mmCIF file of C-alpha atoms in Angstrom:
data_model
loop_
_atom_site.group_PDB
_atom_site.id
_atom_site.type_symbol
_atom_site.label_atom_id
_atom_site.label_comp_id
_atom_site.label_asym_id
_atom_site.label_seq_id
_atom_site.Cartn_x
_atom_site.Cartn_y
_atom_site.Cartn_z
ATOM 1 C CA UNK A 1 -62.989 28.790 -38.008
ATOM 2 C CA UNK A 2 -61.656 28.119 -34.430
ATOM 3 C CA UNK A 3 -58.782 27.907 -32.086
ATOM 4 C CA UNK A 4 -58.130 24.398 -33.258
ATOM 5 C CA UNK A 5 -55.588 22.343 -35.322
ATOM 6 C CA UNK A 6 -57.972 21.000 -37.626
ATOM 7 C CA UNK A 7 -59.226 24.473 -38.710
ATOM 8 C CA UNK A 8 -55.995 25.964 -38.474
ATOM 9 C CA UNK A 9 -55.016 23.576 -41.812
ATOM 10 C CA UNK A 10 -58.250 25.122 -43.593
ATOM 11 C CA UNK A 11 -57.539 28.826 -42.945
ATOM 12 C CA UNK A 12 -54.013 28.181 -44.457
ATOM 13 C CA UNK A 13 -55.530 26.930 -47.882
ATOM 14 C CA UNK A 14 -58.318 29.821 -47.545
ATOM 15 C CA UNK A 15 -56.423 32.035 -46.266
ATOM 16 C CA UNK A 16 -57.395 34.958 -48.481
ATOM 17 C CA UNK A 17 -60.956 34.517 -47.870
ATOM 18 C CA UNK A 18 -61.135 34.679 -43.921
ATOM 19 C CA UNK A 19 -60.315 38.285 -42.824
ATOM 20 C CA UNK A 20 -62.341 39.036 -39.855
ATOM 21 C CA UNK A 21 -61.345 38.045 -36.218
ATOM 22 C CA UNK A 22 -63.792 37.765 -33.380
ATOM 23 C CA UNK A 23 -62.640 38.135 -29.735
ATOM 24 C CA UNK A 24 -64.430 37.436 -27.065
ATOM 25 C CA UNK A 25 -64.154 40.223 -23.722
ATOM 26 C CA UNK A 26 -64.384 37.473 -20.657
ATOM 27 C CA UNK A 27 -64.888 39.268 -16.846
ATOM 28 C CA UNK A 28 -63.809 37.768 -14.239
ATOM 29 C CA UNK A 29 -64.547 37.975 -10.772
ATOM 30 C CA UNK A 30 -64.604 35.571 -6.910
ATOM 31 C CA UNK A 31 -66.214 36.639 -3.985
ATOM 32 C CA UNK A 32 -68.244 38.944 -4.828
ATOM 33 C CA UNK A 33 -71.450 38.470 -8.039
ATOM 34 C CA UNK A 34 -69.575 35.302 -9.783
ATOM 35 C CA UNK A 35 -72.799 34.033 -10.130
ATOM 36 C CA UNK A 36 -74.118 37.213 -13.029
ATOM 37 C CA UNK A 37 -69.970 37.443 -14.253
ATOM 38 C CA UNK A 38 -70.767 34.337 -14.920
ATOM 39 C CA UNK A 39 -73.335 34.374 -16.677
ATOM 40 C CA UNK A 40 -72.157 37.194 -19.154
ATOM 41 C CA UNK A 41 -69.456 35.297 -19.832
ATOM 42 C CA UNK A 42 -71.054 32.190 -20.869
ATOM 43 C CA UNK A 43 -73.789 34.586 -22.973
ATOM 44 C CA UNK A 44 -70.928 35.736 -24.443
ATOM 45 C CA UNK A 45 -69.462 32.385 -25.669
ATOM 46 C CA UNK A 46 -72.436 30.996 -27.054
ATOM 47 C CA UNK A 47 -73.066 33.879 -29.129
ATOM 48 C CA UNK A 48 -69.585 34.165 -30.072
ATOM 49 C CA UNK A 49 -69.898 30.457 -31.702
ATOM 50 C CA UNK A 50 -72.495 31.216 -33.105
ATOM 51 C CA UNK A 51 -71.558 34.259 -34.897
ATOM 52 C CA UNK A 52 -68.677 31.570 -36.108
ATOM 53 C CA UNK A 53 -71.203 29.232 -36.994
ATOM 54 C CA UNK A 54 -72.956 31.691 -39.350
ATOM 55 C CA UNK A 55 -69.795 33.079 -40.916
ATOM 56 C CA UNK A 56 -67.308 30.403 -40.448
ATOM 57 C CA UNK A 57 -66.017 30.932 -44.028
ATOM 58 C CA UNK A 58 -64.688 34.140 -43.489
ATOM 59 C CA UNK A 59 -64.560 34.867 -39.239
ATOM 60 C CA UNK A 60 -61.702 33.284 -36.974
ATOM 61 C CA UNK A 61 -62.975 33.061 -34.002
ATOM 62 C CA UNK A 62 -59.996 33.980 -31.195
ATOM 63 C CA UNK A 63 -59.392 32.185 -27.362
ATOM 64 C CA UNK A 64 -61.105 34.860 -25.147
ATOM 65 C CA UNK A 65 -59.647 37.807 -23.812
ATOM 66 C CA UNK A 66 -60.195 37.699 -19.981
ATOM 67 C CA UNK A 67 -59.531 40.224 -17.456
ATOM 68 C CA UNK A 68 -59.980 40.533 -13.577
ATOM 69 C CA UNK A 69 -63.070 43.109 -13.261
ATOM 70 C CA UNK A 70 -60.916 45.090 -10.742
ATOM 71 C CA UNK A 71 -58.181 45.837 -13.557
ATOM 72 C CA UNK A 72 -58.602 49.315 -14.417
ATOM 73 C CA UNK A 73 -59.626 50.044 -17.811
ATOM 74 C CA UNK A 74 -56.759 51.947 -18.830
ATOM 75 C CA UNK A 75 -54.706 48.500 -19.078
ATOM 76 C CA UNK A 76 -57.398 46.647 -20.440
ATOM 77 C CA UNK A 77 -57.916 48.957 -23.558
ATOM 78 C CA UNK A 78 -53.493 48.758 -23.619
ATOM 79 C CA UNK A 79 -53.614 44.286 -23.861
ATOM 80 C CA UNK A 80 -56.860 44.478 -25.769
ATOM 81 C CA UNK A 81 -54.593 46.625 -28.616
ATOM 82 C CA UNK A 82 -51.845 44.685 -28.573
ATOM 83 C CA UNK A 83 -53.850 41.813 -29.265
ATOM 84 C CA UNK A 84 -55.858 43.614 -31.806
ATOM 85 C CA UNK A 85 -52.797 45.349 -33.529
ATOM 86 C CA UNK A 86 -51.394 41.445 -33.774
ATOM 87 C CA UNK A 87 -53.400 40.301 -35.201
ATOM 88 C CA UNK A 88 -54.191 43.350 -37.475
ATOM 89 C CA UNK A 89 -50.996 42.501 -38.674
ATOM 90 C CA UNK A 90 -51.439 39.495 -39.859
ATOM 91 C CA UNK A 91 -53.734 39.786 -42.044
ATOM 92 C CA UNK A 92 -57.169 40.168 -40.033
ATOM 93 C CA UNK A 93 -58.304 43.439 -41.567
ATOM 94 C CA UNK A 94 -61.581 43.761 -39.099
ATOM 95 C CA UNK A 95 -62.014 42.458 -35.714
ATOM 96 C CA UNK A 96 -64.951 42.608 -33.952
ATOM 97 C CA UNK A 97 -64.791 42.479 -29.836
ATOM 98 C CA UNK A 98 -67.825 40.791 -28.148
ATOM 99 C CA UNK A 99 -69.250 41.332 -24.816
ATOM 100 C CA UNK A 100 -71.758 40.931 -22.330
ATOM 101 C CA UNK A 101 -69.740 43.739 -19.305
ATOM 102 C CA UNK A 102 -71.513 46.734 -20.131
ATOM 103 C CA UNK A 103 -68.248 48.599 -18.738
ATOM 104 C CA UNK A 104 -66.444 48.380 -22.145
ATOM 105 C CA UNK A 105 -69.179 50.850 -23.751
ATOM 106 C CA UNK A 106 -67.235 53.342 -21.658
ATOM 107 C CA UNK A 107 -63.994 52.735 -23.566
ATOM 108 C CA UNK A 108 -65.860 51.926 -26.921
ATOM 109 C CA UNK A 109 -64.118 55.036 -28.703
ATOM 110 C CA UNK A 110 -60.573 54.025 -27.510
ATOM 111 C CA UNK A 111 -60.890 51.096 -29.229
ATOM 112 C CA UNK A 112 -59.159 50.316 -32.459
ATOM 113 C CA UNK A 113 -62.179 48.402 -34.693
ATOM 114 C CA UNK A 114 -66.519 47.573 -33.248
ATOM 115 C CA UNK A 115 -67.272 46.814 -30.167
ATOM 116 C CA UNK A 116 -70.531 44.678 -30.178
ATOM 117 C CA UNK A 117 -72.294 44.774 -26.919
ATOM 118 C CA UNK A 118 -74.972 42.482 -26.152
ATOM 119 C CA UNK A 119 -76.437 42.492 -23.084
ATOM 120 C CA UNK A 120 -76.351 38.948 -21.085
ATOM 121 C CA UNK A 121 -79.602 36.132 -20.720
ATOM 122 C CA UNK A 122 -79.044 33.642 -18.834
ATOM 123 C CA UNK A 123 -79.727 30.155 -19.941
ATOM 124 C CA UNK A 124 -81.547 29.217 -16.508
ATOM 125 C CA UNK A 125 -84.415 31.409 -17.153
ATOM 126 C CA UNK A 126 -85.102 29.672 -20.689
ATOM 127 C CA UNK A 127 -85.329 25.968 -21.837
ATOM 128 C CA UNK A 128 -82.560 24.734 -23.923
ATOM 129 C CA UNK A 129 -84.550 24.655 -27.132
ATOM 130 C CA UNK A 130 -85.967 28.236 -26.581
ATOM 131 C CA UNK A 131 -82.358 29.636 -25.761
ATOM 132 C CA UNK A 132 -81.100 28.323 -28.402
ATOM 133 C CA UNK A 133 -83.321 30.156 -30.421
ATOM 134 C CA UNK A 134 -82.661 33.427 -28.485
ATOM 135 C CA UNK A 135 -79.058 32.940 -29.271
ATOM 136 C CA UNK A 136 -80.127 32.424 -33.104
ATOM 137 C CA UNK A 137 -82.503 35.798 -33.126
ATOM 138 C CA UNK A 138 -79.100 37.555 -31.701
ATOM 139 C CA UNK A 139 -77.316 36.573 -34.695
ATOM 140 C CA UNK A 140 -79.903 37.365 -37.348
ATOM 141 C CA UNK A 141 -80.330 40.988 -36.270
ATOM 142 C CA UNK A 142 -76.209 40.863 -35.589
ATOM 143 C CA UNK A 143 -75.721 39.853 -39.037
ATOM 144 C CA UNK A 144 -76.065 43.051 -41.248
ATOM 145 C CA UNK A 145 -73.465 44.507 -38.779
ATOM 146 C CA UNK A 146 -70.706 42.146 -40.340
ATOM 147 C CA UNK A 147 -71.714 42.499 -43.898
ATOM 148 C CA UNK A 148 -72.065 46.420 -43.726
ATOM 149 C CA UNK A 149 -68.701 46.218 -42.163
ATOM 150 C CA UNK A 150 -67.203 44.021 -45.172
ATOM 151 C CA UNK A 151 -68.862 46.765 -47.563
ATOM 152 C CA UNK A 152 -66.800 49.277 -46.290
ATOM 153 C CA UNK A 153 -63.154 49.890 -45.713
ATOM 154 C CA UNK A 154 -61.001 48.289 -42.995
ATOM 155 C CA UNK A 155 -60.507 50.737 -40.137
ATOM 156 C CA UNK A 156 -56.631 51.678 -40.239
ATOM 157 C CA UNK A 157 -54.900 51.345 -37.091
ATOM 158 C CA UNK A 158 -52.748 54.324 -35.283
ATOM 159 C CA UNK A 159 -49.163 52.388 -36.527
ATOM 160 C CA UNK B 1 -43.855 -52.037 -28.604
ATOM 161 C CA UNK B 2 -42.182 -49.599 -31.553
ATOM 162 C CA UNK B 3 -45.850 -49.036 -32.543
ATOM 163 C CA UNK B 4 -47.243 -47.923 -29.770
ATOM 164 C CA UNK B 5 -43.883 -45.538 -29.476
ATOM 165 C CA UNK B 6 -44.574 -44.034 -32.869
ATOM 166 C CA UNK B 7 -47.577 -43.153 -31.570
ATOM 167 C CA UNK B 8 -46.332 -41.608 -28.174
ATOM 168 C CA UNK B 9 -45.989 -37.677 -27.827
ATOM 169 C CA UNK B 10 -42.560 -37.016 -27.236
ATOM 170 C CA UNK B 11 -41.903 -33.627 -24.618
ATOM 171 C CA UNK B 12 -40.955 -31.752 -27.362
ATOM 172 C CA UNK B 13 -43.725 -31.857 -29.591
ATOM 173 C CA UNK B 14 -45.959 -31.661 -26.822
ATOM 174 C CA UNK B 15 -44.368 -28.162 -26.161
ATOM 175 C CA UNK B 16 -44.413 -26.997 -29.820
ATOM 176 C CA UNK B 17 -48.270 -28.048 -29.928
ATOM 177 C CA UNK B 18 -49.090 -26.448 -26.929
ATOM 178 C CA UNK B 19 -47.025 -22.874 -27.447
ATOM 179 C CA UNK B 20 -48.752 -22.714 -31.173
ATOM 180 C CA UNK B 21 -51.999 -23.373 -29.410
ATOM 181 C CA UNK B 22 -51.273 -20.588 -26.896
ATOM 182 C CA UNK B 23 -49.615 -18.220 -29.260
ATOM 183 C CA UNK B 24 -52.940 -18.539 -31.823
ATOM 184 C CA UNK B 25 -54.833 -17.629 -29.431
ATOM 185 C CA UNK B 26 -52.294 -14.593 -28.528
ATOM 186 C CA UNK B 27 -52.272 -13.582 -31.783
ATOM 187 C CA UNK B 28 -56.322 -13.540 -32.134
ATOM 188 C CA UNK B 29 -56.559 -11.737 -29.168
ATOM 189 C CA UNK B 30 -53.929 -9.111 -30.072
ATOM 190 C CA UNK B 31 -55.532 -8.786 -33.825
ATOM 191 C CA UNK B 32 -59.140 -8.951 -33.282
ATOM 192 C CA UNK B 33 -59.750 -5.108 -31.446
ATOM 193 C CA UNK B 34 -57.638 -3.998 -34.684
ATOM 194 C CA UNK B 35 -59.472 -5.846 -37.113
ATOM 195 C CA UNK B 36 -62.970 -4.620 -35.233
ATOM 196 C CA UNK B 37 -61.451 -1.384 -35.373
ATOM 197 C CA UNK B 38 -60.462 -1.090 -39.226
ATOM 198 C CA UNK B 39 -63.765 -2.564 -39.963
ATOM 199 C CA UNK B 40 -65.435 -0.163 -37.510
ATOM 200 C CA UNK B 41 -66.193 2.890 -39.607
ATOM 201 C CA UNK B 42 -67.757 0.481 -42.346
ATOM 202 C CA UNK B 43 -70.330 -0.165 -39.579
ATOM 203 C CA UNK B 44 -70.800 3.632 -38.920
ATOM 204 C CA UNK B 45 -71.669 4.478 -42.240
ATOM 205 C CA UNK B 46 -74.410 1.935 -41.717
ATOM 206 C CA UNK B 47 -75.973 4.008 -38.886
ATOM 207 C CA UNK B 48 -75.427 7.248 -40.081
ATOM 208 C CA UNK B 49 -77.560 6.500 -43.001
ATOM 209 C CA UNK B 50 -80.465 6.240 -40.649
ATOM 210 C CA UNK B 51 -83.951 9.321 -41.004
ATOM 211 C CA UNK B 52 -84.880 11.447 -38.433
ATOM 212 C CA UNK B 53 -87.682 13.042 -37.955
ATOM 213 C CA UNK B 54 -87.583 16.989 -38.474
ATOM 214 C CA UNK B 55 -90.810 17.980 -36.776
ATOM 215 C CA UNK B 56 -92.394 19.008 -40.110
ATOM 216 C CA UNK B 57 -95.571 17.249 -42.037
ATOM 217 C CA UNK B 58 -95.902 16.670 -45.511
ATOM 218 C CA UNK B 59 -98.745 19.652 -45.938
ATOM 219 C CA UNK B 60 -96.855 22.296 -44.008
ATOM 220 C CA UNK B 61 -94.544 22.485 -47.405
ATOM 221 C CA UNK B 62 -94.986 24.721 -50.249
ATOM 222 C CA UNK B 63 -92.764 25.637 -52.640
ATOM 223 C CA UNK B 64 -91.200 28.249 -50.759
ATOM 224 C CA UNK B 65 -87.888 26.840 -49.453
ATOM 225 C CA UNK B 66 -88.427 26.944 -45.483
ATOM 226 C CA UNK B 67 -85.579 26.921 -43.048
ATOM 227 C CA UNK B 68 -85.834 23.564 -40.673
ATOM 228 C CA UNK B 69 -83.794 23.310 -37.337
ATOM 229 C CA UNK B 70 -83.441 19.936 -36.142
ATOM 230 C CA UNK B 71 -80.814 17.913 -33.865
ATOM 231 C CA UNK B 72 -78.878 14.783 -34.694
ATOM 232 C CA UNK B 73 -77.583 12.450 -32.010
ATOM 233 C CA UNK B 74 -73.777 11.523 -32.576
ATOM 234 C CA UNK B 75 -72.232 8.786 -30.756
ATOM 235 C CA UNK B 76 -68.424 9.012 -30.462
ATOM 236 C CA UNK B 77 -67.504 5.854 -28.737
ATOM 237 C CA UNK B 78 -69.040 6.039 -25.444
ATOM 238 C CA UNK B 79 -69.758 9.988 -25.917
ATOM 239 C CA UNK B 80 -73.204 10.193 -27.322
ATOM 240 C CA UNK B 81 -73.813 14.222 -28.293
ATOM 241 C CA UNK B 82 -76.288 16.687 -30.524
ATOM 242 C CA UNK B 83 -75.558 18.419 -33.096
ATOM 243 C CA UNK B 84 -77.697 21.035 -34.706
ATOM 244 C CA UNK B 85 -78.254 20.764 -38.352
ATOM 245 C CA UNK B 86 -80.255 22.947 -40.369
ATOM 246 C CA UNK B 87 -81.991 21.985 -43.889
ATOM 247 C CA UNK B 88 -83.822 24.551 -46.509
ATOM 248 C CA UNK B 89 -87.133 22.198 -47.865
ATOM 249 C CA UNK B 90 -89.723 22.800 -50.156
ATOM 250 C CA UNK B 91 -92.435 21.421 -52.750
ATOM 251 C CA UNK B 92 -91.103 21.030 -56.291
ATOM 252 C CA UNK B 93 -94.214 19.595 -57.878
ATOM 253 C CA UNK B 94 -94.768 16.228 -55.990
ATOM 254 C CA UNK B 95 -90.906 15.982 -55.005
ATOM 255 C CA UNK B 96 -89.455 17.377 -51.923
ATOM 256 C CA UNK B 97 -86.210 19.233 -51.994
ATOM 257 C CA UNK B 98 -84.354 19.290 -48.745
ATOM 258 C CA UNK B 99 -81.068 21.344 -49.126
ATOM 259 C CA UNK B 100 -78.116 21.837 -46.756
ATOM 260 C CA UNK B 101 -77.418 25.431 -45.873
ATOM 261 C CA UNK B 102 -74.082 25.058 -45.531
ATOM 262 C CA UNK B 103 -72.142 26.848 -48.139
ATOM 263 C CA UNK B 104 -69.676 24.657 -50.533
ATOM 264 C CA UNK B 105 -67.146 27.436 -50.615
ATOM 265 C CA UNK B 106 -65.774 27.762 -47.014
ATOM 266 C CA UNK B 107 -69.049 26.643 -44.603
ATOM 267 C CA UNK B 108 -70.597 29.571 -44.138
ATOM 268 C CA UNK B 109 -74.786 29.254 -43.890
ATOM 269 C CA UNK B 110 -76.695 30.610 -46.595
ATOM 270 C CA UNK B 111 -80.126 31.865 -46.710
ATOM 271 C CA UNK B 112 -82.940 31.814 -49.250
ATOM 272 C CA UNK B 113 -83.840 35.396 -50.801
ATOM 273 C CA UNK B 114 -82.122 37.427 -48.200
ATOM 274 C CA UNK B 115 -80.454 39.683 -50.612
ATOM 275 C CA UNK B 116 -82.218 42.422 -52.315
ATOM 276 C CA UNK B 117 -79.920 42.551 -55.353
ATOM 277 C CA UNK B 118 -80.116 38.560 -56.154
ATOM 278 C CA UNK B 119 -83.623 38.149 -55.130
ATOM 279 C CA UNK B 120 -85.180 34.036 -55.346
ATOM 280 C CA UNK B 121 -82.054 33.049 -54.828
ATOM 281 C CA UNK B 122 -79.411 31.159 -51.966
ATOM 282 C CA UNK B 123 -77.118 33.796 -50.611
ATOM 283 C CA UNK B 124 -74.128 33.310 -48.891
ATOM 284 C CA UNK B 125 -73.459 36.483 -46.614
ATOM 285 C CA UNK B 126 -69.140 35.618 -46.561
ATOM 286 C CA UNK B 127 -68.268 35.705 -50.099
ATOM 287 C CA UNK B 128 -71.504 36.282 -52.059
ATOM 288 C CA UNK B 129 -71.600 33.076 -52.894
ATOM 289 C CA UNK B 130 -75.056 32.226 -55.023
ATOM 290 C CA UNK B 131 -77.181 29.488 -55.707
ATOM 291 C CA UNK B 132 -80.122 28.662 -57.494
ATOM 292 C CA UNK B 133 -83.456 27.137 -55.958
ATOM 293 C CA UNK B 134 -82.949 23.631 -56.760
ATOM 294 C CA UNK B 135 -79.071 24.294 -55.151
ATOM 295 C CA UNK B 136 -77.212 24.363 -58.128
ATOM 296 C CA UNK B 137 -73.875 27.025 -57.602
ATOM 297 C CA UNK B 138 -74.306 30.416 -60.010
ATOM 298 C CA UNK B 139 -71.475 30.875 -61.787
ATOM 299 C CA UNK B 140 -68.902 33.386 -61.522
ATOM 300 C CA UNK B 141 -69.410 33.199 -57.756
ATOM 301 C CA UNK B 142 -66.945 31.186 -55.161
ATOM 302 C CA UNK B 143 -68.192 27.990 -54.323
ATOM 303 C CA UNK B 144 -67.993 25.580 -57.150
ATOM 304 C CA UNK B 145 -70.268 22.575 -56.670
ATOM 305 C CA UNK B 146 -73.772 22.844 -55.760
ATOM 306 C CA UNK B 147 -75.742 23.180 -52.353
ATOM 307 C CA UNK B 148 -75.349 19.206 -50.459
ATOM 308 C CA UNK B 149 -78.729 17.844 -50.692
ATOM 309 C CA UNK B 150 -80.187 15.619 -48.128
ATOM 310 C CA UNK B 151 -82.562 11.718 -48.179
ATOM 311 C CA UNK B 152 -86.030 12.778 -48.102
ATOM 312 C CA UNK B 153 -88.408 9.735 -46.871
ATOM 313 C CA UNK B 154 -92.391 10.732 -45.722
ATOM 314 C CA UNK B 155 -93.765 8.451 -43.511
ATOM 315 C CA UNK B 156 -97.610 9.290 -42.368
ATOM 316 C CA UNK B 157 -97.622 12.558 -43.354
ATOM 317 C CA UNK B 158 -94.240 13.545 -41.764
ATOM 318 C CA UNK B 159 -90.796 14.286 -43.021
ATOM 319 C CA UNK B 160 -88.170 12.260 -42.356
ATOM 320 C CA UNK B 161 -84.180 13.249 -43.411
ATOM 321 C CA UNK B 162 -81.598 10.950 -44.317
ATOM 322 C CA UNK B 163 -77.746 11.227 -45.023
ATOM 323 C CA UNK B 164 -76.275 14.246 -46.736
ATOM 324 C CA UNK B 165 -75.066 13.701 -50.319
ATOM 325 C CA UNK B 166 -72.717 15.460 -52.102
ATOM 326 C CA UNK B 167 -73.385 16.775 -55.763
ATOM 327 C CA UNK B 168 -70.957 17.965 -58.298
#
């Protein structure tokens, strides 16, 4: 399910099915490398919908959660748990962050639930058809990370 | 002299002719886009019915269901896009079974045998939601119709896919 009115109307008659949240991590940058920010944030998208795609029964898939690379990561990890421990809250008993910026592996064992780091192809150096498959191979070998994670208890937050 | 009066337009019909004329063709004007537009997704159906090739042949079947990728052009008004769809096919006998993998509980995509405790079987990774090979839902798990089948139509050897129906 996504960001949209239309699903928005499904989750609230299915509501008890669809407890997993996905966030994307978005870096952004001018000036200086837009061109490879770029491109980890648009890896990140596509494999974000299509993690959605494959689970869309059960994973709401969140806006993106941008930051300016020069915000320290200190702050980052601070929004990025508010956001998580909203959500949380409401009812999402795993979230799962996604990202291409290899800097979050630093902070991975601040964070409150999985960090799933992939790292970032860009769609120039493939044709459509074969990226697309790329994105699909991501999301087969992605896939027993969710449903090992549904096996097993929902990681309980500090509050 | 009177007949030829009689027969004379007087200023005010003249008007009352001419504004009904005017205001018919108003009014046609005004209701024909609506009309076209009610009537519009009766047409759509028509197209949407249409088969695609999937890039598969006849022989490359067997009665293993097979995961198929293929894209569909949409047109939404004067937006033409492609969607991916996805069908599971295989060989029953001389029949061909093309299945949709999307699940009839909440969407999710199943796969064929991927599970090792309900082996031969459609699995649905969200809810462990089952189905059997020809589709139909197992029992005692979430979704409760069966798998959405697709038109099958061979033409030279190839496989062609129509609309998706729904079972129940």
């Amino acid at each position: 399910m996504r960001w949209t009115q239309a699903h928005i109307k499904t989750y609230q008659q299915a509501r008890e099915y669809v407890d997993t949240a996905i966030i994307p991590l978005i870096p952004l940058q001018w000036g200086k490398s837009e061109k490879q920010i770029i491109t980890m944030g648009e890896f990140t998208g596509y494999l974000s919908e299509s993690l959605e795609k494959q689970f869309t029964g059960r994973v709401f898939l969140l806006p993106s959660f941008t930051y300016l690379i020069s915000e320290n990561m200190e702050e980052r990890v601070e929004r990025l748990k508010a956001w998580d421990n909203h959500f949380y809250q409401e009812g999402f008993k795993y979230i799962i962050y996604v990202t291409s910026d290899a800097d979050w592996k630093a902070a991975e064992k601040k964070l409150p639930d999985e960090l799933l780091w992939m790292p970032a192809s860009s769609p120039d150096s493939f044709e459509a058809s074969q990226f697309k498959r790329l994105i699909e191979q991501q999301v087969e070998q992605i896939m027993p990370i969710f449903t090992a994670k549904w096996q097993s208890e929902p990681l309980s937050r500090e509050n | 002299m009177s007949n030829e009066k009689r027969h004379r337009v007087s200023r005010r019909q003249f008007l009352t002719y001419t504004l009904t004329g005017v205001g018919g063709f108003m009014a046609a004007g005004m209701l024909s886009p609506m009309v076209r537009m009610a009537l519009d997704p009766a047409l759509e159906a028509g197209a949407d019915s249409e088969f695609i090739s999937i890039g598969i042949s006849e022989d490359e079947l067997t009665d293993e269901p097979q995961r198929v990728d293929f894209q569909v052009e949409l047109e939404d008004g004067w937006y033409t896009s492609e969607q991916a769809r996805s069908a599971w096919i295989y060989k029953e006998g001389d029949e061909i079974i093309a299945l949709s993998p999307i699940c009839t509980h909440l969407g999710c995509t199943v796969n064929w045998d991927s599970n090792e405790n309900h082996p031969e079987q459609f699995y649905c990774p969200c809810h462990d939601g089952r189905f059997e090979r020809d589709g139909t839902n197992i029992e005692g798990t979430p979704p409760t119709r069966p798998l959405d089948i697709y038109d099958v139509e061979v033409r030279d050897g190839a496989i062609y896919l129509g609309q998706i129906n729904q079972r129940s």
